[in-house]
Every structure is written in C-alpha cells, then in structure tokens.
mmCIF file of C-alpha atoms in Angstrom:
data_model
loop_
_atom_site.group_PDB
_atom_site.id
_atom_site.type_symbol
_atom_site.label_atom_id
_atom_site.label_comp_id
_atom_site.label_asym_id
_atom_site.label_seq_id
_atom_site.Cartn_x
_atom_site.Cartn_y
_atom_site.Cartn_z
ATOM 1 C CA UNK O 124 117.382 90.749 85.368
ATOM 2 C CA UNK O 125 116.017 89.542 88.275
ATOM 3 C CA UNK O 126 114.905 91.557 91.547
ATOM 4 C CA UNK O 127 117.908 91.604 93.976
ATOM 5 C CA UNK O 128 116.000 90.509 97.550
ATOM 6 C CA UNK O 129 117.537 91.129 101.288
ATOM 7 C CA UNK O 130 116.024 88.280 103.193
ATOM 8 C CA UNK O 131 116.939 88.552 106.748
ATOM 9 C CA UNK O 132 115.954 86.004 108.940
ATOM 10 C CA UNK O 133 117.724 83.925 111.784
ATOM 11 C CA UNK O 134 116.127 80.664 111.009
ATOM 12 C CA UNK O 135 117.739 78.585 108.666
ATOM 13 C CA UNK O 136 114.703 76.667 107.747
ATOM 14 C CA UNK O 137 112.942 79.903 107.283
ATOM 15 C CA UNK O 138 115.180 81.326 104.968
ATOM 16 C CA UNK O 139 115.021 78.235 103.207
ATOM 17 C CA UNK O 140 111.161 78.180 102.969
ATOM 18 C CA UNK O 141 111.138 81.889 101.983
ATOM 19 C CA UNK O 142 113.850 81.241 99.280
ATOM 20 C CA UNK O 143 112.421 78.576 97.621
ATOM 21 C CA UNK O 144 108.970 80.360 97.480
ATOM 22 C CA UNK O 145 111.026 83.266 95.517
ATOM 23 C CA UNK O 146 113.068 81.066 93.568
ATOM 24 C CA UNK O 147 110.147 79.067 92.342
ATOM 25 C CA UNK O 148 108.528 82.262 90.866
ATOM 26 C CA UNK O 149 111.960 82.724 89.094
ATOM 27 C CA UNK O 150 112.253 86.379 88.756
ATOM 28 C CA UNK O 151 114.140 86.766 92.437
ATOM 29 C CA UNK O 152 117.766 86.912 93.264
ATOM 30 C CA UNK O 153 117.861 86.064 97.274
ATOM 31 C CA UNK O 154 120.649 87.242 99.100
ATOM 32 C CA UNK O 155 120.163 85.699 102.679
ATOM 33 C CA UNK O 156 121.475 86.949 105.998
ATOM 34 C CA UNK O 157 120.824 85.496 109.637
ATOM 35 C CA UNK O 158 120.663 88.716 111.724
ATOM 36 C CA UNK O 159 119.900 92.475 111.564
ATOM 37 C CA UNK O 160 123.628 93.309 111.795
ATOM 38 C CA UNK O 161 124.544 91.913 108.635
ATOM 39 C CA UNK O 162 121.670 93.655 107.100
ATOM 40 C CA UNK O 163 123.059 96.523 108.148
ATOM 41 C CA UNK O 164 126.562 95.906 106.292
ATOM 42 C CA UNK O 165 124.686 94.169 103.397
ATOM 43 C CA UNK O 166 122.333 97.141 102.480
ATOM 44 C CA UNK O 167 125.145 99.238 101.116
ATOM 45 C CA UNK O 168 126.647 96.732 98.929
ATOM 46 C CA UNK O 169 123.677 96.268 96.580
ATOM 47 C CA UNK O 170 120.589 98.016 95.366
ATOM 48 C CA UNK O 171 117.900 95.755 96.656
ATOM 49 C CA UNK O 172 114.377 95.825 94.861
ATOM 50 C CA UNK O 173 112.875 94.102 97.871
ATOM 51 C CA UNK O 174 113.623 93.349 101.645
ATOM 52 C CA UNK O 175 111.894 90.733 103.777
ATOM 53 C CA UNK O 176 113.025 90.895 107.374
ATOM 54 C CA UNK O 177 111.332 89.136 110.683
ATOM 55 C CA UNK O 178 110.628 91.088 113.732
ATOM 56 C CA UNK O 179 112.494 88.961 116.114
ATOM 57 C CA UNK O 180 116.326 89.289 115.079
ATOM 58 C CA UNK O 181 119.672 88.994 116.840
ATOM 59 C CA UNK O 182 121.664 92.293 117.300
ATOM 60 C CA UNK O 183 119.111 94.419 115.295
ATOM 61 C CA UNK O 184 115.474 93.858 115.664
ATOM 62 C CA UNK O 185 113.276 93.991 112.115
ATOM 63 C CA UNK O 186 111.573 97.025 113.605
ATOM 64 C CA UNK O 187 114.964 98.726 114.164
ATOM 65 C CA UNK O 188 116.217 97.531 110.504
ATOM 66 C CA UNK O 189 113.075 98.768 108.699
ATOM 67 C CA UNK O 190 113.265 102.182 110.637
ATOM 68 C CA UNK O 191 117.104 102.117 109.620
ATOM 69 C CA UNK O 192 115.991 101.347 105.823
ATOM 70 C CA UNK O 193 113.486 103.936 105.956
ATOM 71 C CA UNK O 194 115.747 106.791 106.635
ATOM 72 C CA UNK O 195 118.264 105.790 104.220
ATOM 73 C CA UNK O 196 118.254 107.468 100.812
ATOM 74 C CA UNK O 197 119.350 104.379 98.954
ATOM 75 C CA UNK O 198 116.430 102.166 100.117
ATOM 76 C CA UNK O 199 113.736 104.318 101.562
ATOM 77 C CA UNK O 200 111.500 103.475 98.800
ATOM 78 C CA UNK O 201 112.236 99.671 98.875
ATOM 79 C CA UNK O 202 109.315 97.387 99.110
ATOM 80 C CA UNK O 203 109.829 95.717 102.890
ATOM 81 C CA UNK O 204 107.906 93.073 103.979
ATOM 82 C CA UNK O 205 107.782 91.971 107.696
ATOM 83 C CA UNK O 206 107.193 88.581 108.481
ATOM 84 C CA UNK O 207 106.714 87.556 112.184
ATOM 85 C CA UNK O 208 104.992 84.691 114.432
ATOM 86 C CA UNK O 209 103.916 87.807 116.561
ATOM 87 C CA UNK O 210 100.709 88.278 114.586
ATOM 88 C CA UNK O 211 98.934 90.435 117.147
ATOM 89 C CA UNK O 212 97.590 93.896 115.817
ATOM 90 C CA UNK O 213 100.236 95.270 117.905
ATOM 91 C CA UNK O 214 102.991 93.786 116.549
ATOM 92 C CA UNK O 215 101.459 94.503 113.154
ATOM 93 C CA UNK O 216 100.874 98.283 113.715
ATOM 94 C CA UNK O 217 104.405 98.513 115.094
ATOM 95 C CA UNK O 218 106.123 97.104 111.840
ATOM 96 C CA UNK O 219 103.699 99.469 109.832
ATOM 97 C CA UNK O 220 104.683 102.086 111.750
ATOM 98 C CA UNK O 221 108.046 101.679 111.007
ATOM 99 C CA UNK O 222 107.627 101.721 107.458
ATOM 100 C CA UNK O 223 106.917 98.195 106.647
ATOM 101 C CA UNK O 224 105.176 97.963 103.082
ATOM 102 C CA UNK O 225 103.419 94.736 104.337
ATOM 103 C CA UNK O 226 103.169 92.226 107.370
ATOM 104 C CA UNK O 227 102.735 88.464 106.883
ATOM 105 C CA UNK O 228 101.970 86.758 109.820
ATOM 106 C CA UNK O 229 103.970 83.051 110.290
ATOM 107 C CA UNK O 230 103.066 80.551 109.148
ATOM 108 C CA UNK O 231 102.024 81.669 105.885
ATOM 109 C CA UNK O 232 101.583 80.165 102.474
ATOM 110 C CA UNK O 233 103.540 80.808 99.459
ATOM 111 C CA UNK O 234 100.291 82.485 98.040
ATOM 112 C CA UNK O 235 99.982 84.558 100.867
ATOM 113 C CA UNK O 236 103.715 85.675 101.026
ATOM 114 C CA UNK O 237 103.377 86.315 97.089
ATOM 115 C CA UNK O 238 100.283 88.475 97.820
ATOM 116 C CA UNK O 239 102.043 90.440 100.030
ATOM 117 C CA UNK O 240 104.735 90.925 97.788
ATOM 118 C CA UNK O 241 102.508 92.038 95.015
ATOM 119 C CA UNK O 242 101.069 94.508 97.685
ATOM 120 C CA UNK O 243 103.993 95.652 98.723
ATOM 121 C CA UNK O 244 105.508 96.446 95.126
ATOM 122 C CA UNK O 245 102.132 98.158 94.103
ATOM 123 C CA UNK O 246 102.065 100.649 96.666
ATOM 124 C CA UNK O 247 103.498 104.057 95.511
ATOM 125 C CA UNK O 248 106.948 104.949 95.512
ATOM 126 C CA UNK O 249 107.808 108.316 95.174
ATOM 127 C CA UNK O 250 111.579 107.833 93.823
ATOM 128 C CA UNK O 251 110.016 106.054 90.665
ATOM 129 C CA UNK O 252 106.978 108.211 90.017
ATOM 130 C CA UNK O 253 109.356 111.043 90.048
ATOM 131 C CA UNK O 254 111.225 109.136 87.106
ATOM 132 C CA UNK O 255 114.290 108.854 89.208
ATOM 133 C CA UNK O 256 116.006 105.519 89.217
ATOM 134 C CA UNK O 257 116.621 104.004 92.867
ATOM 135 C CA UNK O 258 120.092 104.692 94.139
ATOM 136 C CA UNK O 259 120.603 107.249 91.194
ATOM 137 C CA UNK O 260 120.862 110.258 93.645
ATOM 138 C CA UNK O 261 124.040 108.625 95.140
ATOM 139 C CA UNK O 262 126.117 108.861 91.886
ATOM 140 C CA UNK O 263 126.467 105.165 91.669
ATOM 141 C CA UNK O 264 125.775 102.706 88.655
ATOM 142 C CA UNK O 265 123.002 100.411 89.277
#
C-alpha cells in the first residue's frame, strides 16, 4: 500500500514538482492542497504517512500547521518536512522548533528531497516503537 502524503504548497508549479518526485518513486499517493486551512481540513480525513509543507502559506503558515500537527494525536509522530525559499538558519530553527522532522531549502534537487524524506522517516517515532498503529488510539479503522 502506498504511503499517503499530504502536500501543502500554494505554488502549483512547486506542487507539481514535488508530486512528480514522489510519483517517480512509485510508493507514494499524494494529496495536494494549496493552503494551510485546507490542510487543517484534510488532516482528520486521512491517516497520512508523510506531510510536506511550505513555510509561507495563505491563511495558516507552515510553522502554525507544523505546531498543530504535533499537538494532534492522530499525526503527532508523522514525518513532516518543511520546504521553504527562506533558507536562513533562523527559518530552519523555527521549523525544527515547531516540530518539523526535516527542512529543505528551495530550490532543491529530487535527490535532496528524497534524502530529507529518508531522514524524516528514520527518526524515532514513539507511537511505532510502542507497537501501536498510528491513529489506533482514536478507535478508527485505518
């Protein structure tokens, strides 16, 4: 079964680029939304195995979305990658402090993006270490 990915990016060109990288890998099903508000609506609907968000988003920023995700039991331990054209150390620190698993500065190559995914997925996930199925504590079928 492919990994469900929530891609949150307001730029159609960037959504197409990231989706093409993931689709070329063949083990991802990408759900695209164009802003943070739509991401907040999508999170309860599906159990995502990976979330990718830009920092600069309409309505709800990527930093705010990351904080929300980390406070939501269903996705608290989901690998989350922040992508941004704002590549200063301060921006990276903000993203990582909010709970990002990895940070990728734009522009990036497919190899850099896939390396960030591998890094994010390899991080310890307390829910899985305890033998629990992500989202199982909510009594929902996955």
